[in-house]
Structure formats: structure tokens, C-alpha cells
Amino acid sequence: MARIQVTTWYLDYQGPVLTLPVWPDEVVLTEARIASPDLSQFLFCAVGHHWRWFSRLSWTYQQWQDYLTAGDVRTWVLYQQGTPAGFVELRKHPDHSVELKFFGLLPAFIGRGIGALLVRAAIASAQQWQATRIWVHTCSDDHPAALKTYQQAGFMVVQTEQDEDEIPTDYPTLALGAEFVHSRIAFFAAKK
């Protein structure tokens, strides 16, 4: 593990009640209503590899399945011209607050003007889920515009932390998802 200095910002939504945005032509946001570890692992990796997201790289197929079927997670997938462009994962906590747990665009779709619409859709979806509070956290190791994007959407910084984070030194190998692939094979082999 390599250690890096990271600033983490925790933000609460302080803006108005929102409606779902009107998307440009050939852009569609769809809720993934069937728990799919394959889809969620793909989205986490496709969006997160560029920013070295690693918190779920060691998750097995069963861990993903358990997480997605617990009843407190919802996922939306953004498509542009039929191609996955990004996603939103919301998680409702026991206090009925909703965390914008993961949010992002695949690298090829950054800079096309759909990120601000996606965060608006995430907020509106959390509000429709009857959230008592909507919150998110981002860090200095994330996309350089992440903090600004959240603030422009109506989030306010409520806490800032500086800490050392441990980043896997073998990130490229870990990012290949061998643990997930092996556990997926075993999961379906056990069902035969």
C-alpha cells in the first residue's frame, strides 16, 4: 500500500426540491431495478478506475449480491446513444438520509455537459425516495471538478478532513477484478 495525503469534503444538499432533468436527444437515465453484481461491478470499475476507486475491487460476487439486495440501494445507469455513459448509486441509511454513494461518468463522456444533469437527477431521485437529508462526500483524489459540481448543484460543505489514505500499490492488477471473476464462476458453478 502507498500512502497519500487526501482531503475529504462532506456535503449536505441545501437546495430546492428538484424535478428530473430533461435530457438531450439520445441520452436516457434508467433505474436498474434488478440486482446485478455484474452490472454494478462494471459501473464501479468503468467509472472508478480513472480515479483509482478501490473500496470494492476486492468484493466477491456474493458480497455484491448481498449489498444490492439489502433493500437500501438504488442504481441508475445513464446511456448516450445506447452506450453506458455513467451511473448514480444512492444508499438510504437507517436515519432515512440518502447518500449519493457513487456518481460519475465513464472517461469518454466527461466534458459533454451531462454530468451536471446527472447530479440533478441524483438529487431529484433521492428526494423522491423521501430522504430526510441528502449527502455526499468527495476527495482531492477524485475528479478535479467533483467538489465544484456538487456545490453548483446545491450541496454545501459541512465537514472537511485531511488524512493519509492507503492506495494499493498493485492497483492495475487489483483493478482487473480477479477476485470478482473467480467468485462469480464459483457462484454459478454451485448453482448447477
Tab-separated table of C-alpha atoms in Angstrom:
chain	number	residue	atom	x	y	z
A	1	MET	CA	0.000	0.000	0.000
A	2	ALA	CA	1.143	3.508	-0.815
A	3	ARG	CA	0.145	6.375	1.440
A	4	ILE	CA	-1.103	9.657	0.002
A	5	GLN	CA	-2.427	12.819	1.640
A	6	VAL	CA	-6.147	13.233	0.884
A	7	THR	CA	-8.647	15.968	1.702
A	8	THR	CA	-12.231	14.706	2.030
A	9	TRP	CA	-15.227	17.028	1.890
A	10	TYR	CA	-18.623	16.007	3.292
A	11	LEU	CA	-21.500	17.910	1.761
A	12	ASP	CA	-25.229	18.213	2.520
A	13	TYR	CA	-27.777	19.228	-0.085
A	14	GLN	CA	-29.221	22.651	0.789
A	15	GLY	CA	-31.040	23.462	-2.447
A	16	PRO	CA	-34.667	23.329	-3.558
A	17	VAL	CA	-36.811	20.347	-4.425
A	18	LEU	CA	-35.858	19.298	-7.932
A	19	THR	CA	-37.587	17.572	-10.803
A	20	LEU	CA	-35.860	15.108	-13.060
A	21	PRO	CA	-33.998	16.936	-15.836
A	22	VAL	CA	-34.886	16.933	-19.499
A	23	TRP	CA	-32.130	15.016	-21.237
A	24	PRO	CA	-30.589	15.863	-24.599
A	25	ASP	CA	-31.563	13.683	-27.557
A	26	GLU	CA	-30.347	10.097	-27.291
A	27	VAL	CA	-29.473	10.434	-23.589
A	28	VAL	CA	-31.504	8.258	-21.208
A	29	LEU	CA	-31.293	7.614	-17.476
A	30	THR	CA	-32.764	4.267	-16.406
A	31	GLU	CA	-33.058	2.714	-12.972
A	32	ALA	CA	-31.510	-0.748	-12.807
A	33	ARG	CA	-34.310	-2.476	-10.876
A	34	ILE	CA	-32.877	-5.984	-10.959
A	35	ALA	CA	-29.892	-6.548	-8.679
A	36	SER	CA	-26.957	-7.357	-10.939
A	37	PRO	CA	-23.493	-7.739	-9.421
A	38	ASP	CA	-22.068	-7.875	-12.947
A	39	LEU	CA	-23.560	-4.516	-13.886
A	40	SER	CA	-22.679	-2.802	-10.618
A	41	GLN	CA	-19.117	-4.107	-10.632
A	42	PHE	CA	-18.733	-2.994	-14.258
A	43	LEU	CA	-20.018	0.526	-13.495
A	44	PHE	CA	-17.839	0.863	-10.395
A	45	CYS	CA	-14.758	-0.128	-12.382
A	46	ALA	CA	-15.568	1.687	-15.626
A	47	VAL	CA	-16.122	4.995	-13.837
A	48	GLY	CA	-13.762	4.492	-10.921
A	49	HIS	CA	-10.594	3.122	-12.498
A	50	HIS	CA	-9.635	6.559	-13.772
A	51	TRP	CA	-9.816	7.901	-10.198
A	52	ARG	CA	-8.339	4.813	-8.519
A	53	TRP	CA	-11.514	3.818	-6.700
A	54	PHE	CA	-10.534	0.679	-4.847
A	55	SER	CA	-13.005	0.193	-1.993
A	56	ARG	CA	-14.963	-2.503	-3.849
A	57	LEU	CA	-12.307	-4.057	-6.049
A	58	SER	CA	-11.934	-6.982	-3.655
A	59	TRP	CA	-15.686	-7.628	-3.386
A	60	THR	CA	-16.843	-11.083	-4.352
A	61	TYR	CA	-19.915	-11.812	-6.424
A	62	GLN	CA	-21.780	-12.762	-3.227
A	63	GLN	CA	-20.788	-9.517	-1.476
A	64	TRP	CA	-22.172	-7.527	-4.393
A	65	GLN	CA	-25.339	-9.642	-4.411
A	66	ASP	CA	-25.883	-9.173	-0.669
A	67	TYR	CA	-25.287	-5.425	-0.900
A	68	LEU	CA	-27.606	-4.911	-3.862
A	69	THR	CA	-30.471	-6.974	-2.427
A	70	ALA	CA	-30.445	-5.460	1.081
A	71	GLY	CA	-33.222	-3.046	0.077
A	72	ASP	CA	-31.369	0.188	0.778
A	73	VAL	CA	-29.517	0.706	-2.526
A	74	ARG	CA	-30.783	2.002	-5.863
A	75	THR	CA	-28.775	2.374	-9.063
A	76	TRP	CA	-29.433	4.406	-12.198
A	77	VAL	CA	-27.494	3.972	-15.431
A	78	LEU	CA	-27.003	6.812	-17.887
A	79	TYR	CA	-26.851	5.909	-21.574
A	80	GLN	CA	-25.866	8.078	-24.510
A	81	GLN	CA	-26.748	6.684	-27.922
A	82	GLY	CA	-27.234	3.264	-26.322
A	83	THR	CA	-23.795	3.213	-24.672
A	84	PRO	CA	-23.344	3.264	-20.877
A	85	ALA	CA	-22.093	6.765	-20.053
A	86	GLY	CA	-22.280	6.898	-16.253
A	87	PHE	CA	-24.217	5.938	-13.179
A	88	VAL	CA	-25.650	7.012	-9.848
A	89	GLU	CA	-25.832	4.794	-6.779
A	90	LEU	CA	-27.960	6.012	-3.884
A	91	ARG	CA	-27.943	4.408	-0.461
A	92	LYS	CA	-30.597	5.016	2.188
A	93	HIS	CA	-29.280	4.901	5.747
A	94	PRO	CA	-31.263	3.908	8.880
A	95	ASP	CA	-31.874	7.604	9.694
A	96	HIS	CA	-33.563	7.900	6.245
A	97	SER	CA	-30.797	10.107	4.933
A	98	VAL	CA	-29.798	9.260	1.385
A	99	GLU	CA	-26.160	9.203	0.431
A	100	LEU	CA	-25.105	9.805	-3.121
A	101	LYS	CA	-22.772	6.849	-2.665
A	102	PHE	CA	-21.248	6.679	-6.133
A	103	PHE	CA	-21.659	9.014	-9.029
A	104	GLY	CA	-19.728	9.530	-12.196
A	105	LEU	CA	-19.224	9.337	-15.900
A	106	LEU	CA	-17.071	6.994	-17.917
A	107	PRO	CA	-13.987	8.920	-19.099
A	108	ALA	CA	-15.170	9.173	-22.726
A	109	PHE	CA	-18.304	11.039	-21.596
A	110	ILE	CA	-16.668	13.659	-19.357
A	111	GLY	CA	-16.927	17.159	-20.786
A	112	ARG	CA	-20.118	16.582	-22.785
A	113	GLY	CA	-22.326	18.600	-20.431
A	114	ILE	CA	-24.244	15.666	-18.976
A	115	GLY	CA	-22.542	15.494	-15.553
A	116	ALA	CA	-24.483	18.451	-14.128
A	117	LEU	CA	-27.730	16.894	-15.361
A	118	LEU	CA	-26.777	13.575	-13.793
A	119	VAL	CA	-26.166	15.113	-10.368
A	120	ARG	CA	-29.517	16.940	-10.648
A	121	ALA	CA	-31.191	13.611	-11.451
A	122	ALA	CA	-29.462	12.020	-8.450
A	123	ILE	CA	-30.779	14.736	-6.134
A	124	ALA	CA	-34.310	14.531	-7.551
A	125	SER	CA	-34.284	10.730	-7.226
A	126	ALA	CA	-33.098	10.953	-3.606
A	127	GLN	CA	-35.853	13.473	-2.845
A	128	GLN	CA	-38.449	11.182	-4.421
A	129	TRP	CA	-37.118	8.408	-2.161
A	130	GLN	CA	-38.267	10.563	0.794
A	131	ALA	CA	-34.804	11.410	2.079
A	132	THR	CA	-34.606	13.296	5.361
A	133	ARG	CA	-31.186	14.527	4.236
A	134	ILE	CA	-29.155	14.109	1.047
A	135	TRP	CA	-25.409	13.986	1.356
A	136	VAL	CA	-22.251	13.083	-0.483
A	137	HIS	CA	-18.536	13.071	0.081
A	138	THR	CA	-15.735	13.611	-2.385
A	139	CYS	CA	-11.998	13.915	-2.059
A	140	SER	CA	-8.955	15.580	-3.544
A	141	ASP	CA	-8.088	12.324	-5.327
A	142	ASP	CA	-11.387	12.387	-7.278
A	143	HIS	CA	-12.174	14.281	-10.496
A	144	PRO	CA	-10.841	17.857	-10.143
A	145	ALA	CA	-14.321	19.288	-10.840
A	146	ALA	CA	-16.219	16.977	-8.439
A	147	LEU	CA	-16.376	19.380	-5.481
A	148	LYS	CA	-17.388	22.317	-7.690
A	149	THR	CA	-20.029	20.218	-9.472
A	150	TYR	CA	-21.654	19.268	-6.163
A	151	GLN	CA	-21.533	22.831	-4.869
A	152	GLN	CA	-23.087	24.203	-8.070
A	153	ALA	CA	-25.873	21.628	-7.670
A	154	GLY	CA	-26.743	22.960	-4.193
A	155	PHE	CA	-24.525	20.936	-1.861
A	156	MET	CA	-22.723	22.771	0.956
A	157	VAL	CA	-19.539	21.611	2.666
A	158	VAL	CA	-20.349	20.679	6.276
A	159	GLN	CA	-17.101	18.958	7.210
A	160	THR	CA	-13.562	18.719	5.870
A	161	GLU	CA	-10.980	16.115	6.863
A	162	GLN	CA	-7.359	15.682	5.932
A	163	ASP	CA	-5.866	12.268	6.324
A	164	GLU	CA	-3.493	9.794	4.789
A	165	ASP	CA	-5.159	7.202	2.615
A	166	GLU	CA	-3.707	3.852	1.701
A	167	ILE	CA	-3.822	3.227	-2.043
A	168	PRO	CA	-2.974	-0.268	-3.293
A	169	THR	CA	0.425	-0.240	-4.985
A	170	ASP	CA	-0.742	-3.070	-7.243
A	171	TYR	CA	-3.819	-1.104	-8.378
A	172	PRO	CA	-3.636	-2.187	-12.058
A	173	THR	CA	-3.619	-5.849	-11.025
A	174	LEU	CA	-6.347	-5.347	-8.428
A	175	ALA	CA	-8.430	-3.410	-10.978
A	176	LEU	CA	-8.562	-6.459	-13.231
A	177	GLY	CA	-11.115	-7.899	-10.788
A	178	ALA	CA	-9.728	-11.422	-10.476
A	179	GLU	CA	-11.430	-11.925	-7.097
A	180	PHE	CA	-14.793	-10.981	-8.595
A	181	VAL	CA	-14.321	-13.189	-11.667
A	182	HIS	CA	-13.246	-16.248	-9.636
A	183	SER	CA	-16.086	-15.792	-7.144
A	184	ARG	CA	-18.594	-15.324	-9.991
A	185	ILE	CA	-17.508	-18.588	-11.595
A	186	ALA	CA	-17.798	-20.364	-8.230
A	187	PHE	CA	-21.202	-18.776	-7.525
A	188	PHE	CA	-22.737	-20.092	-10.744
A	189	ALA	CA	-20.919	-23.449	-10.580
A	190	ALA	CA	-22.568	-24.027	-7.192
A	191	LYS	CA	-25.987	-23.471	-8.775
A	192	LYS	CA	-25.569	-26.327	-11.284
